[in-house]
Structures are given as C-alpha cells and as structure tokens.
Short mmCIF file of C-alpha atoms in Angstrom, two decimals:
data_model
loop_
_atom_site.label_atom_id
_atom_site.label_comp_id
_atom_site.label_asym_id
_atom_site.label_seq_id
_atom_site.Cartn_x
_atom_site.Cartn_y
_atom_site.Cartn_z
CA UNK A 229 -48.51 -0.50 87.60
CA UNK A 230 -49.16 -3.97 86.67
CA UNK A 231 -49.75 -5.52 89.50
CA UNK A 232 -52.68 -5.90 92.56
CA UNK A 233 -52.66 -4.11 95.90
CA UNK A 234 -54.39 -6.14 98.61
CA UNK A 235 -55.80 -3.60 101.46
CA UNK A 236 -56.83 -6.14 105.18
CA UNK A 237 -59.51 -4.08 107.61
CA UNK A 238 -58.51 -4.75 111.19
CA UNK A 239 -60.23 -3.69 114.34
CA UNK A 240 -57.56 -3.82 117.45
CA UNK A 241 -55.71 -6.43 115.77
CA UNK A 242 -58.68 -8.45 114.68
CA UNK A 243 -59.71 -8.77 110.34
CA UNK A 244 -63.65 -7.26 110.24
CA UNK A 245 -65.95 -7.29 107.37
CA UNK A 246 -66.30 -4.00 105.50
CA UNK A 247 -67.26 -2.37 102.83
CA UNK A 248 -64.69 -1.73 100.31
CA UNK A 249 -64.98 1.21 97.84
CA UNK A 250 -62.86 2.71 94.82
CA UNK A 251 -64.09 6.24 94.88
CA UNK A 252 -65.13 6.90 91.31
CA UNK A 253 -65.90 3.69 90.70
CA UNK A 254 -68.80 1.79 90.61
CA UNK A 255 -68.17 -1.96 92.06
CA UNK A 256 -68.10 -2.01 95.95
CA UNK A 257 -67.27 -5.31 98.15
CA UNK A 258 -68.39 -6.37 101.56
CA UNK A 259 -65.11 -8.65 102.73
CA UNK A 260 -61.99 -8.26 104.97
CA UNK A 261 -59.77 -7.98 102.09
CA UNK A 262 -60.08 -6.28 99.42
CA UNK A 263 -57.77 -6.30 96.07
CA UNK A 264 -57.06 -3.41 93.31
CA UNK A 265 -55.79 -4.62 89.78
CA UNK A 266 -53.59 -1.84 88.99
CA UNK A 267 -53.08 -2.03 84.88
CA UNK A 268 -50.70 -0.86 82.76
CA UNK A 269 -51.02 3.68 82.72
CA UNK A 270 -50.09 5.66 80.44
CA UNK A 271 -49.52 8.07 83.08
CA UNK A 272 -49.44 7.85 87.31
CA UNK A 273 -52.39 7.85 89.08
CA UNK A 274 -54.08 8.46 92.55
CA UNK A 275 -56.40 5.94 93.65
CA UNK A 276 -58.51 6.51 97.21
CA UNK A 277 -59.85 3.68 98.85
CA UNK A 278 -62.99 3.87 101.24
CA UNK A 279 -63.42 1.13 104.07
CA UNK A 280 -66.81 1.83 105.69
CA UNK A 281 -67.69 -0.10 108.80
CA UNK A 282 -70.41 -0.11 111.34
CA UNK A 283 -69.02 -0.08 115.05
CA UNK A 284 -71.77 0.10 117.89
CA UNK A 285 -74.61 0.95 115.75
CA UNK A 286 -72.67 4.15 113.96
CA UNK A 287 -70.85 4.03 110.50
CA UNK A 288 -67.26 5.21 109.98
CA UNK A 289 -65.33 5.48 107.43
CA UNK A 290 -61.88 5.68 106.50
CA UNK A 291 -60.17 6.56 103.66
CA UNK A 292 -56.63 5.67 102.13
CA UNK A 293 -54.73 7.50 99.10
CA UNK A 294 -52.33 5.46 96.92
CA UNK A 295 -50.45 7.00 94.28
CA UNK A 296 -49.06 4.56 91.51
CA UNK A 297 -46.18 5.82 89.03
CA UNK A 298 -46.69 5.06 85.74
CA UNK A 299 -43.94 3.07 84.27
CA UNK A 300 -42.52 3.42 80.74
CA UNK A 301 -40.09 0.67 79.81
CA UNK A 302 -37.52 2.64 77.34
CA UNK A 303 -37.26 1.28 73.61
CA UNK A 304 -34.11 -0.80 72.53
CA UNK A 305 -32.92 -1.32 69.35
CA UNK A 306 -29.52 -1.44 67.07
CA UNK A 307 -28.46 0.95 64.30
CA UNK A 308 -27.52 -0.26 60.77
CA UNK A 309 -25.25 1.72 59.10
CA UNK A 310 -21.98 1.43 57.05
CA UNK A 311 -18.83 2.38 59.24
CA UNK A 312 -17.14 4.17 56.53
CA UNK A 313 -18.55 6.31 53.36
CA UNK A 314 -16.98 8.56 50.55
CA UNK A 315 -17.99 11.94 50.32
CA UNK A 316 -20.59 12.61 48.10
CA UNK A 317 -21.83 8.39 48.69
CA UNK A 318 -26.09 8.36 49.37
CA UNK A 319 -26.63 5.87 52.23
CA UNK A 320 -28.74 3.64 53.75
CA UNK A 321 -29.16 3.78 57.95
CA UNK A 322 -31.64 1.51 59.18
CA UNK A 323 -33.09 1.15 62.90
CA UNK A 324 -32.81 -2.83 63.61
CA UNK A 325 -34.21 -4.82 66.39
CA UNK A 326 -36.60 -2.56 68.07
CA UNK A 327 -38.56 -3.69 71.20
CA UNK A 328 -41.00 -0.96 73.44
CA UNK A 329 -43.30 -3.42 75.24
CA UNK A 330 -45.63 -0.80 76.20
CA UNK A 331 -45.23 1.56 73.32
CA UNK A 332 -48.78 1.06 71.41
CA UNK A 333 -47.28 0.49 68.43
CA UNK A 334 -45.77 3.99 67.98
CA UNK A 335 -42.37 4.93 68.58
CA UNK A 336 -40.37 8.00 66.68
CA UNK A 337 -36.90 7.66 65.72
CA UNK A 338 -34.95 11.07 64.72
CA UNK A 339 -31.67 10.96 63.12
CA UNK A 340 -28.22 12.69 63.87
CA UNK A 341 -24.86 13.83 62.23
CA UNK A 342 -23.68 15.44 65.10
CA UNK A 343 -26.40 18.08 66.26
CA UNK A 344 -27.71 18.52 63.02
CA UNK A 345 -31.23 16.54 62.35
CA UNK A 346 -31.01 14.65 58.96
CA UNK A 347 -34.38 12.63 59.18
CA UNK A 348 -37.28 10.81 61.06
CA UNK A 349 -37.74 7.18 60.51
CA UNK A 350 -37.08 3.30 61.27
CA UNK A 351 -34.98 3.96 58.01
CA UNK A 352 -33.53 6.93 56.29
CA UNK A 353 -31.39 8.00 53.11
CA UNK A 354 -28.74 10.07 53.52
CA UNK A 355 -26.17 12.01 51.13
CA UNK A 356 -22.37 12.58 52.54
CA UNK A 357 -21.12 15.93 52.49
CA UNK A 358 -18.09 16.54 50.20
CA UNK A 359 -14.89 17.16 52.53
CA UNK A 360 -11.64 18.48 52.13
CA UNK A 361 -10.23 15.50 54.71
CA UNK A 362 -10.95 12.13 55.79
CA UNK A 363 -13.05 12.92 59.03
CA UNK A 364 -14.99 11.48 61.61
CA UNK A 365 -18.66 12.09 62.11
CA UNK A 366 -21.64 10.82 64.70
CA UNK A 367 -24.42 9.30 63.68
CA UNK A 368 -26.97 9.20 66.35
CA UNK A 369 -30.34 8.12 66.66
CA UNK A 370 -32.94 8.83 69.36
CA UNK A 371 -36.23 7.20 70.13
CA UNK A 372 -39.38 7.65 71.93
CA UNK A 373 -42.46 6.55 71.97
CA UNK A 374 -45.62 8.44 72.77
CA UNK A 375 -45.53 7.80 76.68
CA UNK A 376 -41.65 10.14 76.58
CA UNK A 377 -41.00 13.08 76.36
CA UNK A 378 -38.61 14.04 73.87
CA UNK A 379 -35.93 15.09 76.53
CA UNK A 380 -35.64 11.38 77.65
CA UNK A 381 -35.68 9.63 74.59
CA UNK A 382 -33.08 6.62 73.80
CA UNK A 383 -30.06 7.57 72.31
CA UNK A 384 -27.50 5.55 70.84
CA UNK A 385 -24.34 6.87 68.56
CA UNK A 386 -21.87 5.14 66.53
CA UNK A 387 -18.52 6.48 64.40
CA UNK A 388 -18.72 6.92 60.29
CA UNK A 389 -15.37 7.53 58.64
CA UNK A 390 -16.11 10.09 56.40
CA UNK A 391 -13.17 9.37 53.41
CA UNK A 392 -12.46 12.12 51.23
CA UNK A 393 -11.99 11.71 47.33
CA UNK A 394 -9.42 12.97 45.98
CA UNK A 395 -10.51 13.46 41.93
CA UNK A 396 -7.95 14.27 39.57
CA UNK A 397 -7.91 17.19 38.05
CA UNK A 398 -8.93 17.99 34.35
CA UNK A 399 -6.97 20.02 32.24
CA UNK A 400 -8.84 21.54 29.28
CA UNK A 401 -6.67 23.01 26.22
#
C-alpha cells in the first residue's frame, strides 16, 4: 500500500502500445507503461489488470492479478502512572505520547490490573484495593485502533507497589 506499481507490455522482447485497463474502473490508457497508485487500505485488496493489444488484425488480451496487503502501522505510546500506591489511594493512569499514523483518529485503550479490566480510556481513575501485604501488581494497557483486531492490539505493562497500611487500632471503653 502506498506506493505505485508500474506494469511494461512487451512483444518478444520489444515495449508495444496497449491498452491498459483496471477492471472496475473507469480510466483506461493507450501507452507501453502503465502505473497503479496503490493508497493507503484499510484492508488488502486484489487488483486485475487488463492489457489488450491488437496483433495481426485480432485483439488479445491478457490479464494480471495483484494482491496488495493492507498495512496497519501499530500505535505507540507511554503509560503514566505512579510506581507505588497505598491501599485504599484513588489514582490517576494516563496514556502519554500516542502516535497511529494511519489510525483515523480512533484508537481504544483498555486498562489492566493483572487480567482483570479496570477501564477504557487515554486516562482513567482508579481505587487500590485494601491488602493485607505490600504486593506487587501489573498495570497493563492495550491499544488498537479500528484497522486491529482486538487479539493484536499493543500491549505494554509496568510494576505498581501496592504498600499496605497498617492503621492502628482503636480501643473503645
């Protein structure tokens, strides 16, 4: 995808004129080259190419098929996020930096504490469980952008030291 395929008709090692057609398309060309501006899919696509030529007085025709992948350049960004929190401690985490060249504006961003979803967003809240221990959790976040399936979205994980507080206790009398 973005970029040009130049097709040459030859005759026993000779260029000849021909005429140059994109089935299912409209524009046709009478050269000995002919170009195709492939732009930027969404998904791949099969284009056939007709060279018709008149040898001796009769017409022939030949075709050629040419299959171009779409190509979806994955998103990259950076996670914002404090590296340590106290249970019970609402958060910030933040998606920073983003960049999808071909994403059409829309990208989705799901958020992680291990396998367990907490959100969807460039930037979510989030409340710390209460713990027992200091522990370690994952925060992950994946994104995607409409050309993805969610199987092959961008994933990126960092550490959060979960720090347990340890509250005195109250004595009533």
């Amino acid at each position: 995808e973005k970029s040009t395929l130049t097709f040459k008709a030859m005759l026993n090692g000779s260029p000849i004129t021909v005429q140059w057609q994109v089935i299912g398309e409209d524009s046709a060309s009478n050269s000995e080259t002919f170009s195709l501006a492939v732009p930027d899919l969404a998904q791949s696509k099969r284009y056939e190419i007709e060279a018709v030529y008149t040898l001796n007085g009769e017409k022939r025709t030949v075709r050629h098929a040419v299959d171009v992948d779409a190509v979806n350049h994955p998103a990259t960004f950076e996670i914002s996020a404090p590296t340590e929190v106290s249970e019970g401690q609402s958060v910030a985490f933040a998606m920073d930096k983003l960049s999808d060249p071909d994403s059409a504006g829309f990208v989705q961003a799901d958020w992680y504490i291990g396998d367990d979803w907490i959100g969807q967003g460039q930037s979510i809240q989030w409340q710390a469980p209460t713990s027992d221990t200091d522990r370690t959790l994952v925060l992950s976040l994946k994104v995607r952008d409409s050309r993805q399936p969610v199987e092959t979205a961008v994933s990126k994980s960092m550490s959060i030291a979960l720090k347990h507080v340890n509250v005195a206790p109250t004595i009533s009398l």
